[in-house]
CSV table of C-alpha atoms and ligand atoms in Angstrom, one decimal:
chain,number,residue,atom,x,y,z
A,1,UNK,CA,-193.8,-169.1,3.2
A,2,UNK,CA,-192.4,-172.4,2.8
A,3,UNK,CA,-189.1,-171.3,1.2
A,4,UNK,CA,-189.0,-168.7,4.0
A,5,UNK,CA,-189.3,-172.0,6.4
A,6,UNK,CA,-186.6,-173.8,4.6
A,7,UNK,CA,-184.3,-171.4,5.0
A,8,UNK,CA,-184.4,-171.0,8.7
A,9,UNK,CA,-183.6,-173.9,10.9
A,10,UNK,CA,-185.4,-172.7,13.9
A,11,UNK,CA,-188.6,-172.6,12.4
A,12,UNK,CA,-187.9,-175.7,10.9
A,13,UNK,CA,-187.3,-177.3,14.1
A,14,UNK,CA,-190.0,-175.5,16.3
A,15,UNK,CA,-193.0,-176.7,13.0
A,16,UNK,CA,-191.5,-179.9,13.4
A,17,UNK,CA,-191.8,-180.3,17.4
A,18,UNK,CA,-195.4,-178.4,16.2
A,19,UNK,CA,-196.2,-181.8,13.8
A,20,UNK,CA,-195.4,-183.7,16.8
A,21,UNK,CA,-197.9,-182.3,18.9
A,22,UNK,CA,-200.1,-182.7,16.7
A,23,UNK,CA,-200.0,-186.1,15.7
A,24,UNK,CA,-200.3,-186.8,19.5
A,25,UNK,CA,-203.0,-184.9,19.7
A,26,UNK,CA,-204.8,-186.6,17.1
A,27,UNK,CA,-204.2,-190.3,18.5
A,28,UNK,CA,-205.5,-189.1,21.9
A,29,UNK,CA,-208.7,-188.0,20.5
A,30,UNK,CA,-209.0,-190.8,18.1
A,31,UNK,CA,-207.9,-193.2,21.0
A,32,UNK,CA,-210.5,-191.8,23.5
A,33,UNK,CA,-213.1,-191.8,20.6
A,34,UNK,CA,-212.5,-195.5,20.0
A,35,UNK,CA,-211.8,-196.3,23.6
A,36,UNK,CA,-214.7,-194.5,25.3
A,37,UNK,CA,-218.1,-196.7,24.5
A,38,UNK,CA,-215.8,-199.9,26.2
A,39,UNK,CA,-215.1,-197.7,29.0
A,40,UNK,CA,-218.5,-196.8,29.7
A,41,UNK,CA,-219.7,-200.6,29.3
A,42,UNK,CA,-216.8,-201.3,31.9
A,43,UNK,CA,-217.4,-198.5,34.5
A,44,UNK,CA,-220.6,-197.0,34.3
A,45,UNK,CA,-223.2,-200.0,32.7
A,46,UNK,CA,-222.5,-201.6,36.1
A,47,UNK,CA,-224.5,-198.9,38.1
A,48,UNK,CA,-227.6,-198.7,35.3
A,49,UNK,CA,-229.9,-201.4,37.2
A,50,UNK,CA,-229.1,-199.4,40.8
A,51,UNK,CA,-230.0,-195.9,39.4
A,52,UNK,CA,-233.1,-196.8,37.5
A,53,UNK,CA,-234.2,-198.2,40.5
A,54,UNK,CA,-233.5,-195.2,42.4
A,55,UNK,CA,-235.0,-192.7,40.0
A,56,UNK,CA,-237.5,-194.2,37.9
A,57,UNK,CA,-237.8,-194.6,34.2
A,58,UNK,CA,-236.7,-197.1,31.4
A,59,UNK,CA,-233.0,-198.5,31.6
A,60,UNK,CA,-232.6,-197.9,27.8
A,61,UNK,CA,-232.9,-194.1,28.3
A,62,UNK,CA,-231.0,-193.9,31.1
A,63,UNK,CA,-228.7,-195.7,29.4
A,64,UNK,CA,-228.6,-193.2,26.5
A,65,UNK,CA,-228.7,-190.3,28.8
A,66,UNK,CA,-225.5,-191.3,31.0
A,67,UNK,CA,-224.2,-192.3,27.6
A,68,UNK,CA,-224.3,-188.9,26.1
A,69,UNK,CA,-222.7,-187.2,29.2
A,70,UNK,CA,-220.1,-189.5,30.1
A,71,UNK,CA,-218.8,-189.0,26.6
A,72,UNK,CA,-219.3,-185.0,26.7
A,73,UNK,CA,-217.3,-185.1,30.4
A,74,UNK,CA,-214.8,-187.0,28.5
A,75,UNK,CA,-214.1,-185.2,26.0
A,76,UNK,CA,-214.4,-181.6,27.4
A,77,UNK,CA,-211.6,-182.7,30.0
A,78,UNK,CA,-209.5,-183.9,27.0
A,79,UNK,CA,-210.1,-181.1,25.0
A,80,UNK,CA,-208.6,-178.9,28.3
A,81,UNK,CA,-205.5,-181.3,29.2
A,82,UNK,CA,-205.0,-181.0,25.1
A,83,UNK,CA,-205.1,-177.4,24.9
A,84,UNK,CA,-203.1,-176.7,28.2
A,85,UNK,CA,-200.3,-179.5,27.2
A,86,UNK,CA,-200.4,-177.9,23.5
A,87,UNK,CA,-199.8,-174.6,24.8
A,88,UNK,CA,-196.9,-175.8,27.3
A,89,UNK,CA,-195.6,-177.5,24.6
A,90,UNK,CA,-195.7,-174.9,21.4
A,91,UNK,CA,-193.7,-172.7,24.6
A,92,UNK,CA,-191.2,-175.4,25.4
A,93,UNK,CA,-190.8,-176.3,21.6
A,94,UNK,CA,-190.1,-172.7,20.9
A,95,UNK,CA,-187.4,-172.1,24.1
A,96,UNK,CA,-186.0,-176.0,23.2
A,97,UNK,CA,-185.5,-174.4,19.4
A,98,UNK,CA,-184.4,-170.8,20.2
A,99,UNK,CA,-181.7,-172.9,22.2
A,100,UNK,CA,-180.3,-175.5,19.7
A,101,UNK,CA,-180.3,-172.4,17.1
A,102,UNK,CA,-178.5,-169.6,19.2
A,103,UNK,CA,-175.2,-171.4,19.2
A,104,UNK,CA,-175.4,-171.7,15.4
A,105,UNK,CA,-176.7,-168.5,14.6
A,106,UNK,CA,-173.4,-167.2,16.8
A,107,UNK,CA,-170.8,-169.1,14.8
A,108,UNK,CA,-172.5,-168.1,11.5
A,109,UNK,CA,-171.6,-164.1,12.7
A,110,UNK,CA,-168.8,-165.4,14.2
A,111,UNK,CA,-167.5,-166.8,10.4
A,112,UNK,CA,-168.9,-163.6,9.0
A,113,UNK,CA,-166.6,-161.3,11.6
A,114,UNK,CA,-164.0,-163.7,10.4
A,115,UNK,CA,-164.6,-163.4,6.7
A,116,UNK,CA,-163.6,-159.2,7.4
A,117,UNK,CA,-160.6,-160.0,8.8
A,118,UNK,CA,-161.4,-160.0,12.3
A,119,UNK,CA,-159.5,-163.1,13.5
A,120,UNK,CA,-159.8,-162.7,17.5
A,121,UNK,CA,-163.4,-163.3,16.6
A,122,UNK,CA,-164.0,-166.8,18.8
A,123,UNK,CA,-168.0,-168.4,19.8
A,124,UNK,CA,-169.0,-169.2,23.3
A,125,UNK,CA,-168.4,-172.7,24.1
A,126,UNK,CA,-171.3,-174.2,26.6
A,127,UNK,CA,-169.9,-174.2,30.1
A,128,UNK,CA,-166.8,-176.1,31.4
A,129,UNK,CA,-167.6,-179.3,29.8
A,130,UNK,CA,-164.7,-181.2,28.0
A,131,UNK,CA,-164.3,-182.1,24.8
A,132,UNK,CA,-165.4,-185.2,24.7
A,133,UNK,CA,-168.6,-184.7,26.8
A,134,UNK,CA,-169.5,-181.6,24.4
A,135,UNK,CA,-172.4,-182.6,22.0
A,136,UNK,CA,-172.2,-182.4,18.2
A,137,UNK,CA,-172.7,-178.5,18.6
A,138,UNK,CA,-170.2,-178.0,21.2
A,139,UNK,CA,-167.9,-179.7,19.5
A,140,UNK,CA,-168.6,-178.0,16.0
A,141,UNK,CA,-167.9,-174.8,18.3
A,142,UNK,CA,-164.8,-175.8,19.7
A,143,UNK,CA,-163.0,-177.0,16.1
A,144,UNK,CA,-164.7,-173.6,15.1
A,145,UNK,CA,-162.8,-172.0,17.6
A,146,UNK,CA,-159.4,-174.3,16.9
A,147,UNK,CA,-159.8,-173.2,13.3
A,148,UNK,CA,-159.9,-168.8,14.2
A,149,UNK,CA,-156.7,-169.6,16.3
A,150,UNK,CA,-155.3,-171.5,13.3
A,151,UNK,CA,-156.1,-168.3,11.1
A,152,UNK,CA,-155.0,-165.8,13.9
A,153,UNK,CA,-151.7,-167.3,14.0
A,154,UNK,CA,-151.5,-167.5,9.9
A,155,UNK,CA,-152.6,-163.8,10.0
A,156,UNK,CA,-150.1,-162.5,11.9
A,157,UNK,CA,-147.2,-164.9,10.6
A,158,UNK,CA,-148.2,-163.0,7.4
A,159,UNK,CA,-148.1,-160.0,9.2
A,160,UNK,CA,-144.7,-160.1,10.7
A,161,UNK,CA,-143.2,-161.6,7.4
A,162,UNK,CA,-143.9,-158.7,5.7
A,163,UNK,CA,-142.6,-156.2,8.5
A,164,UNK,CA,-139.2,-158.3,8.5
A,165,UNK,CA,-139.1,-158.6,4.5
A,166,UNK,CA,-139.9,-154.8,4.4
A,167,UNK,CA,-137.2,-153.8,7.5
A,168,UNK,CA,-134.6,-156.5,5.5
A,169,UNK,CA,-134.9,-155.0,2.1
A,170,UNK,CA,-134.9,-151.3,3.6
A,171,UNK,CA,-131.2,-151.6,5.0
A,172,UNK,CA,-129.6,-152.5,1.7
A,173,UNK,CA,-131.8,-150.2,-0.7
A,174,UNK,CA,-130.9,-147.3,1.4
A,175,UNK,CA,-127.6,-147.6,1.2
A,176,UNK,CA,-127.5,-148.2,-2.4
A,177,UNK,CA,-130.2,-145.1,-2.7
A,178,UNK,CA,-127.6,-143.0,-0.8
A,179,UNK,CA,-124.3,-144.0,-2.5
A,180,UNK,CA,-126.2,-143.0,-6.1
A,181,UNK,CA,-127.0,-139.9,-5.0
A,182,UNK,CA,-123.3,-139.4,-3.0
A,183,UNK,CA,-122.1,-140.2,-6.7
A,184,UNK,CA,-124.5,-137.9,-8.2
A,185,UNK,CA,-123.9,-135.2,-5.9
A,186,UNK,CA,-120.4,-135.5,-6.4
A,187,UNK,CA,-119.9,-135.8,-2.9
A,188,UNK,CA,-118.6,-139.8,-3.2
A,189,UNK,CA,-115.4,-139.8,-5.4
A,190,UNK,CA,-116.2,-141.9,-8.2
A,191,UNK,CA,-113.9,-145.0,-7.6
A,192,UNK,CA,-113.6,-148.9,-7.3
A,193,UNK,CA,-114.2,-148.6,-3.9
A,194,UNK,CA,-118.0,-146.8,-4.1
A,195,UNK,CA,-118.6,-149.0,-6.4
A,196,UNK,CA,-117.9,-152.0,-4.5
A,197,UNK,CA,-119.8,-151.2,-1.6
A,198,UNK,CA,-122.8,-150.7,-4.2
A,199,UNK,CA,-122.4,-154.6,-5.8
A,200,UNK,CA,-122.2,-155.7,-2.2
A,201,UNK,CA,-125.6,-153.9,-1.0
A,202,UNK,CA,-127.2,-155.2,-4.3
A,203,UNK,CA,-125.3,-158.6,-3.7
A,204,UNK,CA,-127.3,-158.7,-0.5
A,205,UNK,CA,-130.5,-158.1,-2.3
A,206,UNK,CA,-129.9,-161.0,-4.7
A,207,UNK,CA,-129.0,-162.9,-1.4
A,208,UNK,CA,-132.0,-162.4,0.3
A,209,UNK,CA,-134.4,-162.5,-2.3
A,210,UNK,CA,-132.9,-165.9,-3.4
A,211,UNK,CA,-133.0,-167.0,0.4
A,212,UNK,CA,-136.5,-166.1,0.9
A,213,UNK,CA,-137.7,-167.4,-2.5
A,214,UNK,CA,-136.0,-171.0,-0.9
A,215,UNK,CA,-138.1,-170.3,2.6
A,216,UNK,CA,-141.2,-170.1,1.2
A,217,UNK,CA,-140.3,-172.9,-0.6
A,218,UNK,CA,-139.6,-175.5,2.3
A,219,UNK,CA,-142.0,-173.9,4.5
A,220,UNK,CA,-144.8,-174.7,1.9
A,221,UNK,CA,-143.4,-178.2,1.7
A,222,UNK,CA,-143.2,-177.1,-2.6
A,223,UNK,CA,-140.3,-179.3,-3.3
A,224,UNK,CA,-139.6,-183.4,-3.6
A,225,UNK,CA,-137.0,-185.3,-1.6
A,226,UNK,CA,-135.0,-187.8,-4.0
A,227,UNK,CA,-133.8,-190.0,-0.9
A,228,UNK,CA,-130.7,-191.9,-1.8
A,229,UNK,CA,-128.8,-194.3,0.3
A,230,UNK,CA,-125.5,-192.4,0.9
A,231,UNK,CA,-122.5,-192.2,3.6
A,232,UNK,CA,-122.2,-189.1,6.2
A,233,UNK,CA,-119.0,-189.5,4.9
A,234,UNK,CA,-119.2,-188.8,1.7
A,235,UNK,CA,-121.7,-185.7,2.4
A,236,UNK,CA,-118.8,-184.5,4.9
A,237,UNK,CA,-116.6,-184.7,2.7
A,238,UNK,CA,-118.2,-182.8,-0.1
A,239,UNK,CA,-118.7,-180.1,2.0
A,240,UNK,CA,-115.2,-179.8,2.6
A,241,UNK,CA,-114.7,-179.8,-0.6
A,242,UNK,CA,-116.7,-177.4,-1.1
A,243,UNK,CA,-115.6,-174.9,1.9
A,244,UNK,CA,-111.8,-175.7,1.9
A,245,UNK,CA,-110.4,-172.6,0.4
A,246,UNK,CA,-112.3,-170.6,2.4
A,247,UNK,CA,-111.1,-172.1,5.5
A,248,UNK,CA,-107.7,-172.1,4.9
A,249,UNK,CA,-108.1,-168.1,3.8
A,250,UNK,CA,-109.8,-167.3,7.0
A,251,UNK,CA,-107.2,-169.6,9.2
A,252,UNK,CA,-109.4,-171.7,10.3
A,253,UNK,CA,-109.2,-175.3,10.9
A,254,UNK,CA,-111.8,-177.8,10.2
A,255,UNK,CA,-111.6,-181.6,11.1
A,256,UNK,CA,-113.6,-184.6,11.2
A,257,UNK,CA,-114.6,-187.2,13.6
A,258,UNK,CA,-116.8,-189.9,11.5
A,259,UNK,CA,-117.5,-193.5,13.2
A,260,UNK,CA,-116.1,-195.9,11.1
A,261,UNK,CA,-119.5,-198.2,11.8
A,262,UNK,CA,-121.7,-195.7,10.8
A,263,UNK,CA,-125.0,-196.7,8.9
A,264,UNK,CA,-125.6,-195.2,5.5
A,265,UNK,CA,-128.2,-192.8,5.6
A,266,UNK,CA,-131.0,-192.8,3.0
A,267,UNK,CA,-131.6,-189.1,2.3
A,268,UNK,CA,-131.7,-186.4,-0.6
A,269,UNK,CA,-128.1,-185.4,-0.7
A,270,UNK,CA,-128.1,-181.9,-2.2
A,271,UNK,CA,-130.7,-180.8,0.4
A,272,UNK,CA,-128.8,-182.5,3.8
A,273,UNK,CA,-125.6,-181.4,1.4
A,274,UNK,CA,-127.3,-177.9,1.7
A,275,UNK,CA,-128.3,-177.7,5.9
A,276,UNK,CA,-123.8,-179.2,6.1
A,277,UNK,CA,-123.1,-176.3,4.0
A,278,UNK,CA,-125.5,-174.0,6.0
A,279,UNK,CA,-124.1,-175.2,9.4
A,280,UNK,CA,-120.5,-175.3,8.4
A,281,UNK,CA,-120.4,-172.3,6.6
A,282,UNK,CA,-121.7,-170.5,9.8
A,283,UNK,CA,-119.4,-172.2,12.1
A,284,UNK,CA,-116.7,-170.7,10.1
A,285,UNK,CA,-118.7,-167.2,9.6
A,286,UNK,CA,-118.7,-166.9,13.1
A,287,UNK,CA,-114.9,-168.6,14.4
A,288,UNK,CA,-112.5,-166.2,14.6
A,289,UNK,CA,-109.1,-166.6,12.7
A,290,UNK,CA,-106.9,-168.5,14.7
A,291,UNK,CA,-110.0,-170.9,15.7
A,292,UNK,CA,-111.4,-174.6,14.7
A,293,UNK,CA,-114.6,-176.4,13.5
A,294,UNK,CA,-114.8,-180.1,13.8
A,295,UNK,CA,-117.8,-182.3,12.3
A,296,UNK,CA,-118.6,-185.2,14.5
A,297,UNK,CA,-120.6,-188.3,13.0
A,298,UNK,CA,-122.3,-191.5,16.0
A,299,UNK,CA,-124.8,-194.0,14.8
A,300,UNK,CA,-127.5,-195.4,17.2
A,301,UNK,CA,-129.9,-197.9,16.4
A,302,UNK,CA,-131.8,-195.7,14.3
A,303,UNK,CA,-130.1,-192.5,13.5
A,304,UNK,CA,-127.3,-191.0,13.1
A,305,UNK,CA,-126.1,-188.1,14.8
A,306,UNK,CA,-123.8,-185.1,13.2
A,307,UNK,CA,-122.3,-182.4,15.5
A,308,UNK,CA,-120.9,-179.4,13.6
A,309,UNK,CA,-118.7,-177.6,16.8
A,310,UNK,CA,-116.7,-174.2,16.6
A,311,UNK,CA,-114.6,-172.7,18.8
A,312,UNK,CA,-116.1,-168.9,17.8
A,313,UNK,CA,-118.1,-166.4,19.3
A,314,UNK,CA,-120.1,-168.6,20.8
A,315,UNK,CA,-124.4,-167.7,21.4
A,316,UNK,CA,-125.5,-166.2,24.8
A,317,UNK,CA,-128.3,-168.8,26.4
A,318,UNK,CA,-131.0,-166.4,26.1
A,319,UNK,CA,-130.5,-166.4,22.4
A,320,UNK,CA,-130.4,-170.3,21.7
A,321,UNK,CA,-134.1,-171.4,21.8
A,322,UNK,CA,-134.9,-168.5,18.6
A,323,UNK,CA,-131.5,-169.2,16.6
A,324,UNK,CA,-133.7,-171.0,14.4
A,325,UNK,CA,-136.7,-168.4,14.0
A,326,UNK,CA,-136.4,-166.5,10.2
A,327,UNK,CA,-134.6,-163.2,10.5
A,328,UNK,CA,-133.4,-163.7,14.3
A,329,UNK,CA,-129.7,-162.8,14.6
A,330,UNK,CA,-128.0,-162.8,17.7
A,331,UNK,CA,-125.9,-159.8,17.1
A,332,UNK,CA,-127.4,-158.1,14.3
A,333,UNK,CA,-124.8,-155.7,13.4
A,334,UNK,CA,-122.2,-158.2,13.0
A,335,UNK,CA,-124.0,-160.7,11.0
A,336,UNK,CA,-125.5,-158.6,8.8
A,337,UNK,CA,-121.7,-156.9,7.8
A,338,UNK,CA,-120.6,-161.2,7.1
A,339,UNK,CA,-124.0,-160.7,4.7
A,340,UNK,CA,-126.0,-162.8,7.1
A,341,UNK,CA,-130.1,-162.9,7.0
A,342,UNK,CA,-131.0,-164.3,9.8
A,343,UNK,CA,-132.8,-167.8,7.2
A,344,UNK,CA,-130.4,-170.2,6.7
A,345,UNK,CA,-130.9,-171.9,10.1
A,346,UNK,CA,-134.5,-171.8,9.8
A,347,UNK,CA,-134.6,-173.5,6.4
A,348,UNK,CA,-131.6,-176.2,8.0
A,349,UNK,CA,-134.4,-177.2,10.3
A,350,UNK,CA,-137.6,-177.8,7.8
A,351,UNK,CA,-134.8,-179.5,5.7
A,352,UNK,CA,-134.0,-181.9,8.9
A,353,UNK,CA,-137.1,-182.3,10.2
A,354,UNK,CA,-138.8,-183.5,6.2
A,355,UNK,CA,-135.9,-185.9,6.5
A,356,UNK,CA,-137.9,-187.0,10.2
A,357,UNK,CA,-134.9,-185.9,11.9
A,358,UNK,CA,-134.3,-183.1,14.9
A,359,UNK,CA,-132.2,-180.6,15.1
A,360,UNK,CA,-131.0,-178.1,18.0
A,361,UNK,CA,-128.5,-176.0,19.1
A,362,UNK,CA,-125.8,-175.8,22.1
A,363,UNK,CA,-122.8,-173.0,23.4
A,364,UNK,CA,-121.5,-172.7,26.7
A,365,UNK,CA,-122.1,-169.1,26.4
A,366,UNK,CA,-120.2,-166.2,24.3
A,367,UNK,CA,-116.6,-166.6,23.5
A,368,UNK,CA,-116.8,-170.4,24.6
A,369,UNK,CA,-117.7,-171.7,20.8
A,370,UNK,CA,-121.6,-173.6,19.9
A,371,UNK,CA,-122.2,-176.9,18.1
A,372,UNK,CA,-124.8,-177.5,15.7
A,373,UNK,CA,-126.2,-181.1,16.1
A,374,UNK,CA,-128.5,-182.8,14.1
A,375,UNK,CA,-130.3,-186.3,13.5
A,376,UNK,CA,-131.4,-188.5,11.0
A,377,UNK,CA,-133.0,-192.0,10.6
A,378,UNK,CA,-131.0,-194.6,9.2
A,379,UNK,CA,-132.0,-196.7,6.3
A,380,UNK,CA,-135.4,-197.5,5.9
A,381,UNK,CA,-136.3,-195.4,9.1
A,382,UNK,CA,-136.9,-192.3,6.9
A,383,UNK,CA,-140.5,-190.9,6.6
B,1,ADP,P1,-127.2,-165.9,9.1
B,1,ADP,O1,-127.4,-165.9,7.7
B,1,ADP,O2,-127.5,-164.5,9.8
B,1,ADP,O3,-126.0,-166.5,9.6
B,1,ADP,P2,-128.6,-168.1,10.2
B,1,ADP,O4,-130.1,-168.5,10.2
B,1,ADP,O5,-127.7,-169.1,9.5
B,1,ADP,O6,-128.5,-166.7,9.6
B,1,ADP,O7,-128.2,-167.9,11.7
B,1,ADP,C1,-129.0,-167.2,12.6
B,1,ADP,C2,-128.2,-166.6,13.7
B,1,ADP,O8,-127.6,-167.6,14.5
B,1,ADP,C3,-126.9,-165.9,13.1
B,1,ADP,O9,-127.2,-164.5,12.8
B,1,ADP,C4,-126.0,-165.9,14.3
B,1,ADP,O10,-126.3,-164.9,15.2
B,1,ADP,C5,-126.4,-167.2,15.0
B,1,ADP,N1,-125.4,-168.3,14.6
B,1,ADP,C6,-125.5,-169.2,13.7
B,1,ADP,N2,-124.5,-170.1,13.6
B,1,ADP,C7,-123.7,-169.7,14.6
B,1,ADP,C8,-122.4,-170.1,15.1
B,1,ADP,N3,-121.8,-171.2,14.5
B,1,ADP,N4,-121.8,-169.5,16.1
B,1,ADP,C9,-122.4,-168.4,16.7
B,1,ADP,N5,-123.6,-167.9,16.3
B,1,ADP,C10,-124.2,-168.5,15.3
């Protein structure tokens, strides 16, 4: 019995508002036991000598006799108003607990609904009342609520990661699948050129698979920043370096633009040496032969700015607020021929915004060129 008590919180609440009536039911009766004899002295003693007088007999026995019935009077009308206010109250006691345990009992099968993996599950939360003018229970059902959205949101980020992983890995595997059996069918002659086309679909794979192994590292936060006071200049530069060849190949030129006041930056080069590489490399992935890329470096009083602009194939405005979502390509034919998956912009920005800096996007429209423009704090500004 009492374990069964312990273990639900609306019995323990209605026993407790039953201990309560109790108790004040015991110091009323003690209290009229004490107080009556005084009461009688004070109210009744008074009229002794008048009703003796009026109906005969000794004093002391009336005395006794008026006594005796005063206090039976008394305490039949306390017994009543006691047994009328303890009923009233074992009722109100039992709405009052039925009330403060509903809410609770709802997020407990709300968590259990939860638990199966039904995330829209949410609780009721009392009326219209904001936030801060919710009680300890409203509020517990609000956060409860926060935390299902939280969840919901996790859920289907899971969700729609695998759908794109799956749809990304399909493309290349099926054309591998396909050229095998062309060459095992005989139907694909057997030369360098099948074979290229293979190492470039399985190319793709290691691409991808390396890409996404990086995203789920910077999206967890799973790696350390080594921040090191450096020069945009000399990150710039490396990336040049780095790119040079490929530029002049493609006939493309690249220049810079670098304020000669420029604070150093304190960041971890190989990863802001890894968003330049990123940004530049797409600025040339996407310019046309013939066409240019110029980095730009300002300082302001506490960041820096770097613009990477091309003169390419510019993005259509619709497309610029999702460049940066994983997998989103703007023309997906033609970025997945240059090899593109649709992640290196998406890890450019967790790689910016660790360093506390922004980064966005702008392009006049297609064929007009985009720049690439990104911040970070200078010196000591850096989270
Ligand atoms: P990808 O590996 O496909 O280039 P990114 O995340 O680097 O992936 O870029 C996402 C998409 O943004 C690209 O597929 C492309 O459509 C668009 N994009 C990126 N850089 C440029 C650019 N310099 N000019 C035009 N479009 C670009």
């Amino acid at each position: 019995m009492l374990s069964y008590i312990r273990r639900h919180l609306g019995l323990k609440l209605f026993f407790s508002y039953l201990v309560v009536i109790v108790m004040g039911v015991a110091v009323l009766a003690s209290t009229a036991e004490m107080v009556v004899p005084a009461a009688f002295q004070q109210n009744m003693a008074a009229m002794l000598p008048m009703m003796s007088s009026m109906m005969g007999g000794s004093p002391q026995a009336l005395n006794q006799s008026l006594y005796t019935n005063f206090q039976a009077a008394v305490s039949e009308a306390l017994s009543m108003a006691a047994a009328a206010a303890t009923v009233t109250a074992v009722i109100a006691s039992l709405l009052i607990s039925r009330q403060v345990v509903a809410p609770v009992q709802a997020m407990m099968a709300a968590s259990w609904h939860i638990a199966e993996g039904h995330y829209e599950e949410r609780v009721r939360v009392a009326g219209n009342i904001p936030n801060q003018e919710q009680d300890e229970l409203g509020r517990l059902a609000l956060s409860f609520n926060q935390m299902a959205d939280r969840l919901e949101h996790i859920e289907s980020m899971r969700r729609q990661l695998i759908g794109d992983v799956t749809h990304e890995l399909r493309t290349p595997l099926t054309t591998i699948k396909g050229s095998m059996e062309g060459l095992m069918d005989g139907v694909l002659p057997t030369n360098a050129e099948t074979y290229s086309q293979i190492y470039r679909e399985a190319d793709r794979l290691q691409r991808l698979v390396n890409d996404l192994q990086e995203l789920s590292r910077v999206e967890a936060g799973a790696y350390d920043l080594h921040l090191q006071t450096t020069s945009v200049k000399a990150l710039v530069d490396s990336t040049i370096v780095r790119l040079g060849s490929q530029f002049l190949e493609k006939g493309v030129s690249i220049s810079t633009q670098i304020s000669l006041d420029l604070p150093s930056i304190k960041v971890d080069e190989d990863r802001i040496g890894q968003v330049l590489l990123n940004l530049v490399g797409n600025a040339l992935q996407y310019t046309p032969s013939g066409g240019s890329v110029q980095i730009s470096a300002t300082g302001g009083p506490t960041q820096v700015q770097i613009a990477i602009a091309d003169t390419g194939v510019g993005i259509p405005p619709e497309h610029l607020p999702h460049v940066f979502t994983r997998f989103y390509r703007v023309d997906k034919s033609r970025s997945r021929t240059g090899g593109g998956s649709g992640i290196g912009l998406t890890i450019a920005k967790h790689l910016v915004e660790a360093h506390g800096g922004s980064i966005w996007v702008e392009s006049p429209g297609v064929g007009k060129g985009s720049s690439f423009i990104f911040t970070l704090p200078i010196g000591d500004k850096i989270v």
